[in-house]
mmCIF file of C-alpha atoms in Angstrom:
data_model
loop_
_atom_site.group_PDB
_atom_site.id
_atom_site.type_symbol
_atom_site.label_atom_id
_atom_site.label_comp_id
_atom_site.label_asym_id
_atom_site.label_seq_id
_atom_site.Cartn_x
_atom_site.Cartn_y
_atom_site.Cartn_z
ATOM 1 C CA MET A 1 45.264 -25.524 18.386
ATOM 2 C CA PHE A 2 43.202 -25.155 15.312
ATOM 3 C CA VAL A 3 40.638 -22.178 14.104
ATOM 4 C CA LEU A 4 38.281 -22.684 11.619
ATOM 5 C CA THR A 5 37.527 -19.163 10.019
ATOM 6 C CA HIS A 6 36.543 -17.872 6.474
ATOM 7 C CA HIS A 7 39.285 -15.519 6.599
ATOM 8 C CA ALA A 8 42.631 -16.596 7.847
ATOM 9 C CA PRO A 9 45.090 -13.777 8.568
ATOM 10 C CA ASP A 10 48.025 -13.253 6.403
ATOM 11 C CA ASP A 11 50.669 -13.479 9.162
ATOM 12 C CA ASP A 12 51.500 -16.756 11.580
ATOM 13 C CA GLU A 13 52.866 -14.860 14.320
ATOM 14 C CA ASP A 14 51.611 -18.084 16.535
ATOM 15 C CA GLU A 15 53.042 -21.654 15.184
ATOM 16 C CA THR A 16 50.608 -23.130 17.854
ATOM 17 C CA ILE A 17 47.714 -21.943 16.032
ATOM 18 C CA THR A 18 46.860 -23.551 12.542
ATOM 19 C CA PHE A 19 44.126 -21.553 10.720
ATOM 20 C CA LEU A 20 41.822 -23.856 8.425
ATOM 21 C CA SER A 21 39.309 -22.721 6.123
ATOM 22 C CA ASP A 22 38.073 -26.093 5.272
ATOM 23 C CA ASP A 23 34.242 -27.233 5.296
ATOM 24 C CA ILE A 24 33.388 -28.894 8.799
ATOM 25 C CA ARG A 25 34.079 -32.618 7.887
ATOM 26 C CA SER A 26 37.318 -31.828 6.474
ATOM 27 C CA ALA A 27 38.655 -29.753 9.504
ATOM 28 C CA GLY A 28 37.136 -32.242 11.886
ATOM 29 C CA ALA A 29 39.156 -34.792 10.175
ATOM 30 C CA THR A 30 42.087 -32.330 10.313
ATOM 31 C CA GLY A 31 41.543 -32.052 14.259
ATOM 32 C CA LEU A 32 40.778 -35.732 14.989
ATOM 33 C CA ARG A 33 44.271 -36.552 13.326
ATOM 34 C CA ALA A 34 46.012 -34.008 15.244
ATOM 35 C CA THR A 35 44.582 -35.899 18.551
ATOM 36 C CA GLU A 36 45.960 -39.116 17.611
ATOM 37 C CA GLY A 37 42.746 -40.839 18.634
ATOM 38 C CA LYS A 38 42.283 -38.868 21.737
ATOM 39 C CA LYS A 39 38.671 -36.404 22.092
ATOM 40 C CA LEU A 40 38.541 -33.483 20.231
ATOM 41 C CA LEU A 41 37.157 -30.250 21.876
ATOM 42 C CA ILE A 42 34.881 -28.299 19.935
ATOM 43 C CA ILE A 43 34.705 -24.679 20.966
ATOM 44 C CA GLY A 44 31.386 -22.042 20.251
ATOM 45 C CA ALA A 45 28.200 -22.933 19.882
ATOM 46 C CA SER A 46 27.792 -22.301 15.952
ATOM 47 C CA LEU A 47 30.832 -24.582 15.426
ATOM 48 C CA ALA A 48 29.337 -27.154 17.796
ATOM 49 C CA ARG A 49 25.741 -27.005 16.035
ATOM 50 C CA GLN A 50 27.341 -27.295 12.500
ATOM 51 C CA CYS A 51 29.294 -30.644 13.980
ATOM 52 C CA LEU A 52 25.699 -31.691 15.159
ATOM 53 C CA GLU A 53 23.929 -31.478 12.039
ATOM 54 C CA ALA A 54 27.173 -32.894 10.409
ATOM 55 C CA GLY A 55 26.740 -35.890 12.829
ATOM 56 C CA LEU A 56 30.274 -35.539 14.214
ATOM 57 C CA ILE A 57 29.564 -35.379 17.862
ATOM 58 C CA ASP A 58 28.985 -38.044 19.755
ATOM 59 C CA GLU A 59 29.301 -36.409 23.165
ATOM 60 C CA ILE A 60 28.354 -33.271 24.583
ATOM 61 C CA LEU A 61 29.434 -31.519 27.779
ATOM 62 C CA VAL A 62 27.334 -28.083 27.831
ATOM 63 C CA HIS A 63 28.954 -25.166 30.305
ATOM 64 C CA VAL A 64 26.398 -22.342 31.284
ATOM 65 C CA ALA A 65 27.435 -19.027 31.885
ATOM 66 C CA PRO A 66 25.196 -16.560 34.110
ATOM 67 C CA ILE A 67 25.916 -13.978 31.445
ATOM 68 C CA LEU A 68 25.200 -13.915 27.458
ATOM 69 C CA LEU A 69 27.449 -11.393 25.437
ATOM 70 C CA GLY A 70 25.809 -10.052 22.502
ATOM 71 C CA ASP A 71 22.963 -11.676 21.053
ATOM 72 C CA GLY A 72 24.345 -15.114 21.320
ATOM 73 C CA VAL A 73 23.921 -18.223 19.438
ATOM 74 C CA ARG A 74 21.256 -20.573 19.985
ATOM 75 C CA PHE A 75 22.661 -24.239 20.331
ATOM 76 C CA PHE A 76 20.123 -26.253 19.939
ATOM 77 C CA ALA A 77 18.152 -24.268 17.184
ATOM 78 C CA ARG A 78 17.350 -26.514 14.440
ATOM 79 C CA LYS A 79 15.722 -25.849 10.664
ATOM 80 C CA ALA A 80 12.067 -26.495 10.707
ATOM 81 C CA GLY A 81 12.178 -27.398 14.318
ATOM 82 C CA GLU A 82 13.935 -30.512 13.488
ATOM 83 C CA GLN A 83 14.828 -32.900 16.853
ATOM 84 C CA VAL A 84 18.735 -33.244 17.752
ATOM 85 C CA ALA A 85 19.364 -36.348 18.000
#
C-alpha cells in the first residue's frame, strides 16, 4: 500500500505501507510498477482529481455514500470551469 503525503511519519511501524512524497506522476508510476501491469486503485477525491488533471486515469468507479463528513472535496471541480475529459 502506498500513501501519498506531504509529511511522512518518522517511524515505519507497518512494513506493508510505503509513504511517498513525490509529485503525482512519479507516485503514480511507483504504484503502477508495484502492480506489475495490473490496475492501480486510487482512493480519495483530491488525489483522484489530481490524477484526472494529470491525465493519469482511464477509468473511474464512483461510490456514493449517503453522508458527507466535513466539508468534502468536489471531485469534478475544475479550474475556470474546464470540462472533465
